[in-house]
Coordinates of C-alpha atoms and ligand atoms in Angstrom, one line a residue:
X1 CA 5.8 6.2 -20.8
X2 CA 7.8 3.6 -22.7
X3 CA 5.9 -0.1 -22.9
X4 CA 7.4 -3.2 -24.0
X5 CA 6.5 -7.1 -24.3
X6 CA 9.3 -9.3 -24.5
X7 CA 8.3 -13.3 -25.2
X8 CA 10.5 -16.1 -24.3
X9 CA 9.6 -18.8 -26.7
X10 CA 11.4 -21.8 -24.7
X11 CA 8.4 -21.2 -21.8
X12 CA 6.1 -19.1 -24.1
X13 CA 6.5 -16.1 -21.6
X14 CA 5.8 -12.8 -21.8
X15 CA 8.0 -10.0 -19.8
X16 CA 7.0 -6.6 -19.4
X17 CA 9.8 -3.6 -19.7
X18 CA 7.7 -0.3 -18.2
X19 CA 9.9 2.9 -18.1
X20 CA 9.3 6.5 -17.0
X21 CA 11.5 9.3 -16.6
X22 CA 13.9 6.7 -17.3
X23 CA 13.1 4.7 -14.7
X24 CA 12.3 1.0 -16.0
X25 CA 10.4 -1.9 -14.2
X26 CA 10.8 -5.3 -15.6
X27 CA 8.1 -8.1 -14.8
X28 CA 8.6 -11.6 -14.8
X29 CA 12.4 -11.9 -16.8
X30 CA 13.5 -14.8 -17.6
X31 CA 16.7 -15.8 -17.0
X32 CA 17.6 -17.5 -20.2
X33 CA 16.9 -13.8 -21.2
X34 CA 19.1 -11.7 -19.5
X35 CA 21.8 -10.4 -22.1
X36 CA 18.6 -9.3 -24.1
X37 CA 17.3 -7.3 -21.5
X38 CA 21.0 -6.0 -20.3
X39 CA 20.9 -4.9 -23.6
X40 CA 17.9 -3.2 -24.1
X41 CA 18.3 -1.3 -21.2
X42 CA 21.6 0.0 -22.5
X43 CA 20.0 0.9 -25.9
X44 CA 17.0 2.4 -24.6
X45 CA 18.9 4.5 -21.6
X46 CA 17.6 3.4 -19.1
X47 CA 17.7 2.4 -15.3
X48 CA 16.3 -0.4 -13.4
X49 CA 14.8 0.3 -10.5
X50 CA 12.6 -2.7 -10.1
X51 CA 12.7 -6.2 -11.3
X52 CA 9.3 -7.9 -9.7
X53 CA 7.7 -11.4 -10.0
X54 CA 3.9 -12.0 -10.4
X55 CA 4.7 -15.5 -8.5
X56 CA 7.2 -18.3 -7.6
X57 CA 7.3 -19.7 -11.6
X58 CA 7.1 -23.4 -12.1
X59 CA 8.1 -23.5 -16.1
X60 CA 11.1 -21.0 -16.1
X61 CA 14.1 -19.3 -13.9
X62 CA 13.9 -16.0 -12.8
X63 CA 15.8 -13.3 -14.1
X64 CA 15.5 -11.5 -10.3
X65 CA 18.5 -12.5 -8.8
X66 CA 20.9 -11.8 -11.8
X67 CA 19.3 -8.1 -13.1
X68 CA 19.7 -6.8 -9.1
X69 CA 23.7 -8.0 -9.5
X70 CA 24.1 -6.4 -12.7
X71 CA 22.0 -3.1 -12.1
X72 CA 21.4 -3.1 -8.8
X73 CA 17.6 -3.0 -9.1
X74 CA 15.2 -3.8 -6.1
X75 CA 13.9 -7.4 -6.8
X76 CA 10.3 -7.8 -5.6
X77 CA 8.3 -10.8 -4.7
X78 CA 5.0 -11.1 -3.3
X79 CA 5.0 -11.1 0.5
X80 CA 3.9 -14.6 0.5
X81 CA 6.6 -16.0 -1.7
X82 CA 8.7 -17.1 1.4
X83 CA 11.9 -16.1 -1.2
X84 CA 14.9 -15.2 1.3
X85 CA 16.8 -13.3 -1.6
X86 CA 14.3 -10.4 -2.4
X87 CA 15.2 -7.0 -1.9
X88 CA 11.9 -6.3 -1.0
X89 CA 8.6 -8.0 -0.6
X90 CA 5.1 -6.3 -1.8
X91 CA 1.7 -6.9 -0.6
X92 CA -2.0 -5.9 -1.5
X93 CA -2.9 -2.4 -2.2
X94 CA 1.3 -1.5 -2.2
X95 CA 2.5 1.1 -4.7
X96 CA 5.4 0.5 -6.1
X97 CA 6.8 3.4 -8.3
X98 CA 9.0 4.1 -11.1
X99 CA 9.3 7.8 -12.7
X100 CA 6.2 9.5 -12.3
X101 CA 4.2 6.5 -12.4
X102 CA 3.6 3.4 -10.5
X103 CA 2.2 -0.2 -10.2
X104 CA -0.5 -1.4 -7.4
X105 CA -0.2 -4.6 -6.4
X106 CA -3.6 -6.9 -6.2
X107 CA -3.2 -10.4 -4.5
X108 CA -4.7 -12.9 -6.9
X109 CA -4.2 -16.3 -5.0
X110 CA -5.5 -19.2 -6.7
X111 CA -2.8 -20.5 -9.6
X112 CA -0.4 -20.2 -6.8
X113 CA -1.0 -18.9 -3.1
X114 CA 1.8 -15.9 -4.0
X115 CA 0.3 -14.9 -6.9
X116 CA -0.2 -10.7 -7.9
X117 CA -1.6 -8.9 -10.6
X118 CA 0.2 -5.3 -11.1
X119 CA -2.4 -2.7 -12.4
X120 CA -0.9 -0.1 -13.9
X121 CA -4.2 3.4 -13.9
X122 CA -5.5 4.8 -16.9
X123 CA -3.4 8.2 -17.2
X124 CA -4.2 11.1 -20.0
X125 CA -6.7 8.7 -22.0
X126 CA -5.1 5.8 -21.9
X127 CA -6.8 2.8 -20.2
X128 CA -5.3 1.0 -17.4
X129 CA -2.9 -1.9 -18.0
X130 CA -3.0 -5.1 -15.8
X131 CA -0.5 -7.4 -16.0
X132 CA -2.5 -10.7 -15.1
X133 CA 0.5 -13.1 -14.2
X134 CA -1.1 -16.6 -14.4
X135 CA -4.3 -15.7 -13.0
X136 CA -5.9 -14.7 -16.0
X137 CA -5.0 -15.8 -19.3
X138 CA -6.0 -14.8 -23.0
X139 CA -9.2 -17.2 -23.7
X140 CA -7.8 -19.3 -20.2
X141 CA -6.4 -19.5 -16.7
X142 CA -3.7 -20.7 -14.9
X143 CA -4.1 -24.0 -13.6
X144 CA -4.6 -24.6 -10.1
X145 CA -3.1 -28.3 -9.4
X146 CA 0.1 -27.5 -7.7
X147 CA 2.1 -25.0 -5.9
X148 CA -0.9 -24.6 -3.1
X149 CA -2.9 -23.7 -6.1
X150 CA -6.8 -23.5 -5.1
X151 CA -9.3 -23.1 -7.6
X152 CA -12.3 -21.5 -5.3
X153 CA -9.5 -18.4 -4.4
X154 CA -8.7 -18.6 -8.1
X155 CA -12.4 -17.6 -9.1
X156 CA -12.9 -14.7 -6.3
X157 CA -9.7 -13.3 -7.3
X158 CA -10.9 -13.7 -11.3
X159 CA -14.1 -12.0 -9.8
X160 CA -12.0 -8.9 -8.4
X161 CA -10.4 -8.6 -12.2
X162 CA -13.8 -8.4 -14.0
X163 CA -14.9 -5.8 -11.7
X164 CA -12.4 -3.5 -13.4
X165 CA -13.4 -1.3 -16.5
X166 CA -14.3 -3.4 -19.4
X167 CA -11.5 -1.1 -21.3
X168 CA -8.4 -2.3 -18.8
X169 CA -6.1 -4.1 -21.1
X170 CA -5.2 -7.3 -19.8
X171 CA -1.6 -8.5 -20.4
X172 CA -1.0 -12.0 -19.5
X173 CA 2.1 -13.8 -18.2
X174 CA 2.0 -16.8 -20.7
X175 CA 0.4 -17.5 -24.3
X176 CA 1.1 -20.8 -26.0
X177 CA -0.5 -19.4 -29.5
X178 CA 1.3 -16.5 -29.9
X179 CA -1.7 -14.2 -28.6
X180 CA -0.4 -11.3 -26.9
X181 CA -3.4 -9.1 -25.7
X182 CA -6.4 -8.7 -23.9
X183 CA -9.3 -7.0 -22.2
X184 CA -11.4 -7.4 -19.4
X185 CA -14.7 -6.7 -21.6
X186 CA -12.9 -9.6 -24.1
X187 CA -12.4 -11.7 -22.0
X188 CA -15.6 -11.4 -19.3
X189 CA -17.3 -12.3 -22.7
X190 CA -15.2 -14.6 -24.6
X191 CA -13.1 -17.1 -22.0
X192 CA -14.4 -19.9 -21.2
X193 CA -12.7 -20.2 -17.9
X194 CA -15.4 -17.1 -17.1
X195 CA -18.8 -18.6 -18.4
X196 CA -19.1 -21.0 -15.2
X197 CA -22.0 -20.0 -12.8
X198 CA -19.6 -20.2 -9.7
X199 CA -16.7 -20.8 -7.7
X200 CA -18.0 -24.8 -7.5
X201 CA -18.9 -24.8 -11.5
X202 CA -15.2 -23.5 -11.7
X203 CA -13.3 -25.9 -9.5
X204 CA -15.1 -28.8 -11.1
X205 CA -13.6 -27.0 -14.6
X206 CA -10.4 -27.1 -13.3
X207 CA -10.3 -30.2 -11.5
X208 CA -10.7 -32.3 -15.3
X209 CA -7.9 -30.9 -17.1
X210 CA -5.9 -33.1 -16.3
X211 CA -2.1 -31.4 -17.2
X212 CA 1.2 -33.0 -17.3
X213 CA 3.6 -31.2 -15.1
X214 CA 5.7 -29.0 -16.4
X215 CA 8.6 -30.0 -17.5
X216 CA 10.7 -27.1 -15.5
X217 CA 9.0 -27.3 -12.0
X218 CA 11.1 -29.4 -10.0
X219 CA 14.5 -27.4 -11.0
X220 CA 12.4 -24.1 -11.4
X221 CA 10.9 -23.9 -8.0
X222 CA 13.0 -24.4 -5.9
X223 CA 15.7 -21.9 -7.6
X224 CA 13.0 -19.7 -8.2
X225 CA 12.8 -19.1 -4.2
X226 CA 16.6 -18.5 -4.6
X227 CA 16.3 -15.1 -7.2
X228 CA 17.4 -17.8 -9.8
X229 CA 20.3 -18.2 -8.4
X230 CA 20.7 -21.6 -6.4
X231 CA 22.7 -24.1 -8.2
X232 CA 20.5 -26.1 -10.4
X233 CA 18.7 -29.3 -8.8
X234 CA 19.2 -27.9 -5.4
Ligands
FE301 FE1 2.9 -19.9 -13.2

């Protein structure tokens, strides 16, 4: 199976390019991004077959909409989206497949109220992979302050993640230091969005950082419901 991480430095995100049998899944592209992933694909040889998003993104455009006009991919959202433009939506527990392989979807609510994870199993040795989104971060979380974010259905669905093998390598969807990688062990141990007692203890954490807004959200939210492709400001 072929794994890559791509980083957009503009929004400090990380996309995922997953391929078997030459079947490729991209999560979370950026739009900004596109030609690089048009070209990778070409390089590499292969097809997409899905382009999914882990939520409706407040700090960049999706890629979705453009990648299913130029391939002809499925885009996925998250059933709770409310994005009229997917090809498909996904659910909990849904398995959604590329080669031999596939991704389950988890429901992670909390930074948003669409947000997934996408586990991918452990196969011949290798641990699982789960592709966190912005619901768990490398040494943090995703803030909970807007976009129906809820911080008590951010800590149950944190919960559900570090009941998951302490081996599972947690990729996240975001890293503002250049930290691409994770665990669950690592991070069950070492973030300190984890060391609260409980889902009170954690909303009072969240409720006192006090974040600007991003600087995207007003233009990336509403064209993210669109695939990425509304007119700007719309
Ligand atoms: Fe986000």
């Amino acid at each position: 199976m072929l794994f890559r991480q791509l980083f957009d430095a503009d929004s400090s995100t990380y996309s995922y390019l997953l391929a078997d049998d030459g079947q490729a899944v991209l999560i979370d592209p950026v739009k900004d991004r596109l030609d690089d992933y048009l070209r990778l694909l070409h390089e590499l040889g292969l097809q997409l077959h899905l382009a999914l998003d882990s939520h409706t993104h407040a700090d960049h455009i999706t890629a979705l909409g453009e990648l299913r006009a130029a391939t002809g991919c499925r885009s996925g959202f998250g059933r709770e989206s409310g994005s009229a433009c997917a090809s498909f939506t996904f659910a909990e527990g849904d398995h959604l497949a590329f080669g031999a392989r596939e991704l389950i979807a988890w429901y992670t609510p909390g930074h948003t109220d669409d947000s997934y994870c996408f586990l991918l199993p452990a196969e011949s040795g290798q641990p699982a992979k789960l592709f966190t989104g912005d619901t768990l971060l490398i040494r943090g979380s995703g803030r909970t302050d807007f976009q129906n974010g809820d911080a008590r259905a951010q800590w149950a669905s944190l919960q559900r993640l570090l009941a998951l093998p302490g081996a599972t390598e947690v990729w996240p969807g975001h890293d503002y230091r250049g930290w691409t990688r994770s665990s669950i062990a690592e991070e069950a141990a070492h973030n300190p969005r984890l060391q609260v007692a409980d889902a009170e203890a954690y909303a009072a954490l969240m409720a006192n950082l006090k974040l600007p807004s991003p600087r995207l959200m007003d233009i990336a939210v509403p064209a993210n419901r669109a695939c990425g492709q509304a007119p700007l400001g719309s």
